[in-house]
mmCIF file of C-alpha atoms and ligand atoms in Angstrom:
data_model
loop_
_atom_site.group_PDB
_atom_site.id
_atom_site.type_symbol
_atom_site.label_atom_id
_atom_site.label_comp_id
_atom_site.label_asym_id
_atom_site.label_seq_id
_atom_site.Cartn_x
_atom_site.Cartn_y
_atom_site.Cartn_z
ATOM 1 C CA MET A 4 96.424 123.780 87.580
ATOM 2 C CA THR A 5 93.793 121.095 88.102
ATOM 3 C CA LYS A 6 94.769 118.491 90.676
ATOM 4 C CA THR A 7 93.613 114.896 90.459
ATOM 5 C CA ILE A 8 93.671 112.668 93.536
ATOM 6 C CA ALA A 9 92.696 108.983 93.827
ATOM 7 C CA PHE A 10 91.539 107.470 97.121
ATOM 8 C CA ALA A 11 92.715 103.903 97.420
ATOM 9 C CA ASN A 12 93.016 100.783 99.515
ATOM 10 C CA GLN A 13 92.678 97.173 98.421
ATOM 11 C CA GLU A 14 90.378 96.530 101.376
ATOM 12 C CA GLY A 15 86.661 97.315 101.178
ATOM 13 C CA GLY A 16 84.744 99.189 103.848
ATOM 14 C CA VAL A 17 87.705 101.170 105.174
ATOM 15 C CA GLY A 18 86.290 104.587 104.297
ATOM 16 C CA LYS A 19 87.481 105.386 100.751
ATOM 17 C CA THR A 20 84.072 106.645 99.665
ATOM 18 C CA THR A 21 83.445 108.432 102.973
ATOM 19 C CA THR A 22 86.768 110.244 102.626
ATOM 20 C CA THR A 23 86.197 111.090 98.953
ATOM 21 C CA VAL A 24 82.741 112.531 99.674
ATOM 22 C CA ASN A 25 83.785 114.574 102.718
ATOM 23 C CA ILE A 26 86.902 115.943 101.059
ATOM 24 C CA ALA A 27 84.799 116.845 98.011
ATOM 25 C CA ARG A 28 82.428 118.708 100.341
ATOM 26 C CA ALA A 29 85.246 120.599 102.053
ATOM 27 C CA ALA A 30 86.753 121.388 98.646
ATOM 28 C CA ILE A 31 83.601 123.181 97.482
ATOM 29 C CA THR A 32 82.642 124.863 100.745
ATOM 30 C CA ASP A 33 85.979 125.826 102.310
ATOM 31 C CA HIS A 34 88.401 125.895 99.379
ATOM 32 C CA GLY A 35 85.932 127.394 96.904
ATOM 33 C CA PHE A 36 86.825 124.771 94.284
ATOM 34 C CA LYS A 37 84.806 123.433 91.394
ATOM 35 C CA VAL A 38 85.029 119.687 91.869
ATOM 36 C CA LEU A 39 84.441 116.518 89.853
ATOM 37 C CA VAL A 40 84.100 113.146 91.588
ATOM 38 C CA VAL A 41 84.794 110.184 89.293
ATOM 39 C CA ASP A 42 83.082 107.127 90.750
ATOM 40 C CA ALA A 43 85.402 104.322 89.658
ATOM 41 C CA ASP A 44 83.811 101.649 91.843
ATOM 42 C CA PRO A 45 81.115 99.458 90.241
ATOM 43 C CA GLN A 46 79.356 99.503 93.638
ATOM 44 C CA GLY A 47 78.620 103.154 92.857
ATOM 45 C CA ASN A 48 78.523 104.334 96.467
ATOM 46 C CA ALA A 49 79.878 107.812 95.719
ATOM 47 C CA THR A 50 77.145 108.227 93.101
ATOM 48 C CA LYS A 51 74.521 106.991 95.573
ATOM 49 C CA VAL A 52 75.549 109.698 98.031
ATOM 50 C CA LEU A 53 76.211 112.594 95.665
ATOM 51 C CA ALA A 54 73.893 112.026 92.698
ATOM 52 C CA PRO A 55 71.370 109.332 93.689
ATOM 53 C CA LYS A 56 69.275 109.897 90.554
ATOM 54 C CA HIS A 57 72.187 108.668 88.453
ATOM 55 C CA GLN A 58 73.168 105.453 90.212
ATOM 56 C CA GLY A 59 73.142 102.044 88.539
ATOM 57 C CA THR A 60 73.271 101.374 84.809
ATOM 58 C CA GLN A 61 73.214 104.593 82.764
ATOM 59 C CA THR A 62 73.274 105.450 79.059
ATOM 60 C CA CYS A 63 76.419 107.416 79.800
ATOM 61 C CA SER A 64 78.727 106.668 82.718
ATOM 62 C CA LEU A 65 82.342 105.821 83.441
ATOM 63 C CA ALA A 66 81.449 102.355 82.131
ATOM 64 C CA THR A 67 80.518 103.716 78.683
ATOM 65 C CA VAL A 68 83.546 106.045 78.675
ATOM 66 C CA LEU A 69 85.849 103.064 79.207
ATOM 67 C CA ASP A 70 83.907 100.623 77.051
ATOM 68 C CA LYS A 71 86.095 99.455 74.177
ATOM 69 C CA SER A 72 83.304 99.054 71.615
ATOM 70 C CA ASN A 73 80.960 101.844 72.623
ATOM 71 C CA SER A 74 83.150 104.518 74.093
ATOM 72 C CA SER A 75 81.553 107.913 74.646
ATOM 73 C CA PRO A 76 83.289 111.160 75.645
ATOM 74 C CA ILE A 77 83.515 111.724 79.386
ATOM 75 C CA SER A 78 81.766 115.085 78.978
ATOM 76 C CA ASP A 79 78.580 113.123 78.124
ATOM 77 C CA ALA A 80 78.852 111.191 81.390
ATOM 78 C CA ILE A 81 79.150 114.198 83.707
ATOM 79 C CA ARG A 82 76.117 114.763 85.926
ATOM 80 C CA ALA A 83 75.368 117.628 88.318
ATOM 81 C CA SER A 84 75.363 116.408 91.920
ATOM 82 C CA GLU A 85 72.961 117.479 94.661
ATOM 83 C CA TRP A 86 75.596 120.014 95.802
ATOM 84 C CA ALA A 87 76.499 123.260 93.981
ATOM 85 C CA ASN A 88 79.885 123.253 92.228
ATOM 86 C CA LEU A 89 80.199 119.480 92.407
ATOM 87 C CA ASP A 90 79.735 117.182 89.415
ATOM 88 C CA VAL A 91 79.889 113.410 89.303
ATOM 89 C CA VAL A 92 80.793 110.813 86.703
ATOM 90 C CA PRO A 93 78.591 107.870 87.771
ATOM 91 C CA ALA A 94 80.243 104.459 87.785
ATOM 92 C CA GLY A 95 77.543 102.753 85.723
ATOM 93 C CA GLY A 96 76.999 99.781 88.033
ATOM 94 C CA ASP A 97 77.804 96.305 86.719
ATOM 95 C CA ASP A 98 78.554 97.814 83.307
ATOM 96 C CA LEU A 99 81.725 99.298 84.800
ATOM 97 C CA ALA A 100 82.889 95.907 85.993
ATOM 98 C CA ASN A 101 82.145 94.500 82.516
ATOM 99 C CA ALA A 102 83.870 97.405 80.730
ATOM 100 C CA ALA A 103 86.944 96.938 82.903
ATOM 101 C CA GLN A 104 86.908 93.224 82.123
ATOM 102 C CA SER A 105 86.529 93.829 78.372
ATOM 103 C CA LEU A 106 89.524 96.141 78.366
ATOM 104 C CA VAL A 107 91.717 93.260 79.519
ATOM 105 C CA THR A 108 91.392 91.737 76.049
ATOM 106 C CA ILE A 109 92.524 94.774 74.082
ATOM 107 C CA LYS A 110 96.132 95.741 74.024
ATOM 108 C CA ALA A 111 96.906 99.242 72.796
ATOM 109 C CA GLY A 112 95.841 102.076 75.014
ATOM 110 C CA ARG A 113 93.802 100.182 77.567
ATOM 111 C CA GLU A 114 95.661 101.619 80.541
ATOM 112 C CA SER A 115 95.472 105.176 79.350
ATOM 113 C CA ARG A 116 91.722 105.399 78.711
ATOM 114 C CA LEU A 117 90.834 106.781 82.108
ATOM 115 C CA LYS A 118 93.756 109.177 82.101
ATOM 116 C CA LYS A 119 92.912 110.453 78.582
ATOM 117 C CA ALA A 120 89.232 110.804 79.443
ATOM 118 C CA ILE A 121 90.049 112.874 82.517
ATOM 119 C CA ALA A 122 92.559 115.017 80.615
ATOM 120 C CA ASP A 123 89.762 115.972 78.178
ATOM 121 C CA ILE A 124 87.737 117.762 80.859
ATOM 122 C CA SER A 125 90.289 118.638 83.508
ATOM 123 C CA ASP A 126 90.384 122.347 82.582
ATOM 124 C CA GLN A 127 86.750 122.661 83.723
ATOM 125 C CA TYR A 128 87.602 121.767 87.349
ATOM 126 C CA ASP A 129 89.966 122.813 90.125
ATOM 127 C CA LEU A 130 89.968 119.362 91.663
ATOM 128 C CA ILE A 131 89.142 115.867 90.414
ATOM 129 C CA LEU A 132 88.692 113.096 92.973
ATOM 130 C CA ILE A 133 88.629 109.422 91.969
ATOM 131 C CA ASP A 134 86.860 107.018 94.324
ATOM 132 C CA CYS A 135 88.742 103.783 93.573
ATOM 133 C CA PRO A 136 87.317 100.286 93.703
ATOM 134 C CA ARG A 137 88.615 97.733 96.179
ATOM 135 C CA VAL A 138 89.933 95.507 93.447
ATOM 136 C CA TRP A 139 92.187 97.207 90.971
ATOM 137 C CA THR A 140 91.437 96.043 87.480
ATOM 138 C CA SER A 141 93.851 96.752 84.672
ATOM 139 C CA CYS A 142 92.080 99.822 83.355
ATOM 140 C CA LEU A 143 91.703 101.392 86.772
ATOM 141 C CA SER A 144 95.251 100.933 87.932
ATOM 142 C CA THR A 145 98.822 101.193 86.682
ATOM 143 C CA ARG A 146 99.146 103.623 83.793
ATOM 144 C CA SER A 147 95.587 104.874 84.081
ATOM 145 C CA LEU A 148 96.632 106.561 87.285
ATOM 146 C CA GLN A 149 99.941 107.794 85.943
ATOM 147 C CA GLN A 150 100.915 111.012 87.728
ATOM 148 C CA THR A 151 97.733 110.822 89.803
ATOM 149 C CA PRO A 152 98.740 110.927 93.459
ATOM 150 C CA LEU A 153 97.078 108.343 95.665
ATOM 151 C CA VAL A 154 95.709 109.081 99.096
ATOM 152 C CA VAL A 155 95.633 105.865 101.085
ATOM 153 C CA VAL A 156 92.700 105.469 103.452
ATOM 154 C CA ALA A 157 93.521 103.010 106.228
ATOM 155 C CA GLU A 158 92.044 101.528 109.351
ATOM 156 C CA LEU A 159 94.026 100.495 112.399
ATOM 157 C CA GLY A 160 94.579 96.987 113.801
ATOM 158 C CA GLN A 161 96.599 93.943 112.725
ATOM 159 C CA PHE A 162 94.381 92.867 109.809
ATOM 160 C CA ALA A 163 93.993 96.411 108.557
ATOM 161 C CA LEU A 164 97.737 97.031 108.602
ATOM 162 C CA ASP A 165 98.409 93.681 106.880
ATOM 163 C CA GLY A 166 96.077 94.917 104.148
ATOM 164 C CA LEU A 167 97.931 98.199 103.994
ATOM 165 C CA ASP A 168 101.229 96.313 103.617
ATOM 166 C CA ARG A 169 99.759 94.513 100.612
ATOM 167 C CA LEU A 170 98.695 97.836 99.103
ATOM 168 C CA LEU A 171 102.147 99.367 99.635
ATOM 169 C CA ASP A 172 103.735 96.259 98.041
ATOM 170 C CA THR A 173 101.393 96.634 95.059
ATOM 171 C CA VAL A 174 102.290 100.307 94.693
ATOM 172 C CA GLU A 175 105.990 99.431 94.832
ATOM 173 C CA ILE A 176 105.581 96.773 92.123
ATOM 174 C CA ILE A 177 103.628 99.221 89.942
ATOM 175 C CA GLN A 178 106.344 101.841 90.473
ATOM 176 C CA GLN A 179 109.076 99.361 89.539
ATOM 177 C CA TYR A 180 107.514 97.768 86.498
ATOM 178 C CA THR A 181 104.820 99.896 84.904
ATOM 179 C CA ASN A 182 104.405 103.323 86.403
ATOM 180 C CA PRO A 183 107.411 104.911 88.098
ATOM 181 C CA GLU A 184 105.433 108.125 88.513
ATOM 182 C CA LEU A 185 102.801 106.655 90.837
ATOM 183 C CA THR A 186 103.073 108.426 94.177
ATOM 184 C CA ILE A 187 101.299 108.341 97.524
ATOM 185 C CA ALA A 188 100.592 111.908 98.636
ATOM 186 C CA ALA A 189 99.260 111.086 102.105
ATOM 187 C CA ALA A 190 97.601 108.517 104.339
ATOM 188 C CA ILE A 191 94.411 109.079 106.321
ATOM 189 C CA VAL A 192 93.279 106.868 109.184
ATOM 190 C CA ASN A 193 89.520 106.321 109.331
ATOM 191 C CA GLY A 194 87.168 104.658 111.793
ATOM 192 C CA VAL A 195 89.332 104.831 114.907
ATOM 193 C CA GLN A 196 87.827 103.595 118.148
ATOM 194 C CA LYS A 197 89.401 104.747 121.364
ATOM 195 C CA THR A 198 91.003 101.599 122.761
ATOM 196 C CA LYS A 199 94.198 101.005 124.718
ATOM 197 C CA ARG A 200 95.889 99.639 121.590
ATOM 198 C CA MET A 201 95.086 102.657 119.414
ATOM 199 C CA GLY A 202 98.367 104.427 120.190
ATOM 200 C CA HIS A 203 100.285 101.240 119.412
ATOM 201 C CA TRP A 204 98.650 100.826 115.988
ATOM 202 C CA MET A 205 99.129 104.517 115.131
ATOM 203 C CA ASN A 206 102.859 104.103 115.887
ATOM 204 C CA GLU A 207 103.033 100.933 113.779
ATOM 205 C CA LEU A 208 101.404 102.732 110.867
ATOM 206 C CA GLN A 209 103.565 105.824 111.276
ATOM 207 C CA GLY A 210 106.678 103.584 111.278
ATOM 208 C CA ALA A 211 105.587 101.757 108.111
ATOM 209 C CA LEU A 212 104.935 105.028 106.252
ATOM 210 C CA ILE A 213 108.130 106.779 107.343
ATOM 211 C CA ASN A 214 110.261 103.795 106.305
ATOM 212 C CA LEU A 215 109.016 103.773 102.727
ATOM 213 C CA PRO A 216 111.539 104.779 100.028
ATOM 214 C CA ALA A 217 109.415 107.924 99.590
ATOM 215 C CA PRO A 218 108.026 108.617 103.083
ATOM 216 C CA VAL A 219 104.283 109.240 103.181
ATOM 217 C CA PRO A 220 102.798 111.858 105.521
ATOM 218 C CA LEU A 221 100.185 110.505 107.924
ATOM 219 C CA LEU A 222 97.501 113.166 108.337
ATOM 220 C CA SER A 223 96.210 113.935 111.777
ATOM 221 C CA PRO A 224 94.002 113.810 113.700
ATOM 222 C CA PRO A 225 92.574 110.421 112.602
ATOM 223 C CA VAL A 226 88.837 110.182 111.903
ATOM 224 C CA GLN A 227 86.954 108.518 114.763
ATOM 225 C CA ARG A 228 84.240 105.930 114.276
ATOM 226 C CA ALA A 229 80.980 107.807 114.854
ATOM 227 C CA SER A 230 77.422 107.083 113.785
ATOM 228 C CA PHE A 231 76.791 110.631 112.516
ATOM 229 C CA ILE A 232 79.416 110.088 109.801
ATOM 230 C CA ALA A 233 77.478 107.167 108.309
ATOM 231 C CA ALA A 234 74.146 108.931 108.876
ATOM 232 C CA ALA A 235 75.247 112.107 107.066
ATOM 233 C CA GLN A 236 76.524 110.024 104.183
ATOM 234 C CA GLU A 237 73.365 107.940 103.923
ATOM 235 C CA SER A 238 71.225 111.066 103.757
ATOM 236 C CA GLY A 239 73.508 112.716 101.192
ATOM 237 C CA ARG A 240 74.270 115.655 103.476
ATOM 238 C CA GLY A 241 77.594 117.274 104.210
ATOM 239 C CA LEU A 242 79.027 117.343 107.720
ATOM 240 C CA ASP A 243 78.950 121.156 107.787
ATOM 241 C CA PRO A 244 75.144 121.480 107.745
ATOM 242 C CA TRP A 245 74.669 118.395 109.968
ATOM 243 C CA GLY A 246 74.120 120.621 112.975
ATOM 244 C CA THR A 247 76.439 119.260 115.672
ATOM 245 C CA VAL A 248 79.745 120.639 116.881
ATOM 246 C CA LYS A 249 81.470 117.275 116.319
ATOM 247 C CA ALA A 250 80.311 117.175 112.694
ATOM 248 C CA ARG A 251 81.421 120.776 112.122
ATOM 249 C CA VAL A 252 84.858 120.036 113.625
ATOM 250 C CA LEU A 253 85.237 116.942 111.447
ATOM 251 C CA HIS A 254 84.259 118.948 108.364
ATOM 252 C CA GLN A 255 87.102 121.334 109.224
ATOM 253 C CA THR A 256 89.455 118.348 109.629
ATOM 254 C CA TYR A 257 88.626 117.253 106.065
ATOM 255 C CA ALA A 258 89.261 120.804 104.825
ATOM 256 C CA ASP A 259 92.664 120.714 106.573
ATOM 257 C CA TYR A 260 93.393 117.258 105.118
ATOM 258 C CA LEU A 261 92.852 118.694 101.652
ATOM 259 C CA THR A 262 95.237 121.578 102.358
ATOM 260 C CA SER A 263 97.892 119.068 103.494
ATOM 261 C CA ILE A 264 97.331 116.760 100.511
ATOM 262 C CA LEU A 265 97.662 119.650 98.028
ATOM 263 C CA HIS A 266 100.800 120.779 99.838
ATOM 264 C CA SER A 267 102.268 117.266 99.666
ATOM 265 C CA ILE A 268 101.459 117.031 95.924
ATOM 266 C CA ASP A 269 103.108 120.429 95.266
ATOM 267 C CA ASN A 270 106.204 119.371 97.195
ATOM 268 C CA GLY A 271 106.380 116.137 95.221
ATOM 269 C CA GLU A 272 106.052 118.007 91.924
ATOM 270 C CA ASN A 273 108.770 120.453 92.943
ATOM 271 C CA ARG A 274 111.013 117.530 93.927
ATOM 272 C CA ASN A 275 110.454 115.886 90.555
ATOM 273 C CA ASP A 276 111.205 119.167 88.748
ATOM 274 C CA ALA A 277 114.442 119.501 90.703
ATOM 275 C CA GLU A 278 115.458 115.955 89.741
ATOM 276 C CA VAL A 279 115.002 116.593 85.993
HETATM 277 N N1 ADP B 2 84.471 106.984 110.574
HETATM 278 C C1 ADP B 2 83.332 106.312 110.360
HETATM 279 N N2 ADP B 2 82.403 106.203 111.357
HETATM 280 C C2 ADP B 2 81.234 105.536 111.158
HETATM 281 N N3 ADP B 2 80.900 104.938 109.987
HETATM 282 C C3 ADP B 2 81.782 105.010 108.953
HETATM 283 C C4 ADP B 2 83.024 105.705 109.085
HETATM 284 N N4 ADP B 2 83.685 105.616 107.905
HETATM 285 C C5 ADP B 2 82.892 104.902 107.075
HETATM 286 N N5 ADP B 2 81.752 104.534 107.699
HETATM 287 C C6 ADP B 2 80.660 103.720 107.128
HETATM 288 O O1 ADP B 2 81.214 102.435 106.830
HETATM 289 C C7 ADP B 2 80.733 101.958 105.580
HETATM 290 C C8 ADP B 2 81.924 101.711 104.630
HETATM 291 O O2 ADP B 2 82.570 102.959 104.365
HETATM 292 P P1 ADP B 2 82.977 103.365 102.863
HETATM 293 O O3 ADP B 2 83.471 104.751 102.899
HETATM 294 O O4 ADP B 2 81.860 103.070 101.922
HETATM 295 O O5 ADP B 2 84.182 102.340 102.602
HETATM 296 P P2 ADP B 2 84.913 101.931 101.225
HETATM 297 O O6 ADP B 2 84.617 102.978 100.210
HETATM 298 O O7 ADP B 2 86.375 101.850 101.572
HETATM 299 O O8 ADP B 2 84.367 100.583 100.842
HETATM 300 C C9 ADP B 2 79.758 103.010 105.073
HETATM 301 O O9 ADP B 2 78.452 102.614 105.448
HETATM 302 C C10 ADP B 2 80.154 104.284 105.805
HETATM 303 O O10 ADP B 2 79.043 105.162 106.009
HETATM 304 MG MG1 MG B 3 83.691 102.750 98.334
#
C-alpha cells in the first residue's frame, strides 16, 4: 500500500524541505522505495534541490494540476529527479500561489483536488512525500490532506514552540470541524544547537506532544544544526555520498525516522480499524 506523508509547520525556515529531501533520499537508498515528492510550496525549494531543471513556472506543475480553469492530470506534471527512483511534481512557482488563490472562489471539490490528483498516480509509488508551504491555503489543507498523516518538523526555543502550539491548535480545529481523519504521525526536531537550555526545550516539546488527545511520538535523536546539511542540500546531493562520517550517520538517522513514521502510521491505521 502506498503511503503518503506531509511535512508541515506554519513557520518557515524550520527544516520542512530539508527533512522531506533527506527522508526521500533514505527512502530510495535504504528502504528501496520508488518515491514521489510533491512540491506544494510556491517557493519551490524541494524542486530546486531535486529537479533544478524544472523549477519556476512550468507548462505542467502542481499549479496546473490544481488550476480550476486549466487543470491537467498530475501524470503530466511528474518529472524525473536527479536521483534514480525519485520523481518530483514541481510546484510551478507563483502559479501555484495563484492557483491556490483561485480555488478559494470555487465551491464544489476545491479541497479534494490535491487528494484526487494524488490518488490517480499513487499505485506507481511506494511512498509519496508532500513538502507543505508555510501558509496553508484552502486547497493545500483541510480535506486535501484527508487521511494523509502529517509529520511536524519543529525547532526548539520559546518562539519555535509558540509556533508549534499554533500549528497544533490549527490541527485540532481542522480535526473538529472539517477533517476528523487528520493525524500527526510524528514530530522531528531540526536545527538543534548544543546549549544549556536544549534539554529544557526538548522536555517542553515532549510534554506538549504527550499531552495531546492523540499523543505524538517525538523521533530521536534530533537533527543538529550543521553547515554540511545546508551545503549538501544546496548542491543537490544526498547525505550518504557526502563523504563524512557525520553525514553518513545523519543519513542513517533519516532512514530510521522513516521506519518509525511508517510504524506510527500503521499503528494509527490499525487503531482506526479496531474502532470501526
Ligand atoms: N539542521 C540544519 N543545519 C543547517 N542548516 C539547515 C538545517 N536545516 C535546514 N537548514 C537550512 O536552513 C534553510 C531553511 O531550511 P528549509 O528546510 O528550507 O526550511 P522550510 O522548508 O521549513 O522553510 C535552508 O537553507 C536549509 O539548507
Ligand atoms: Mg520549504
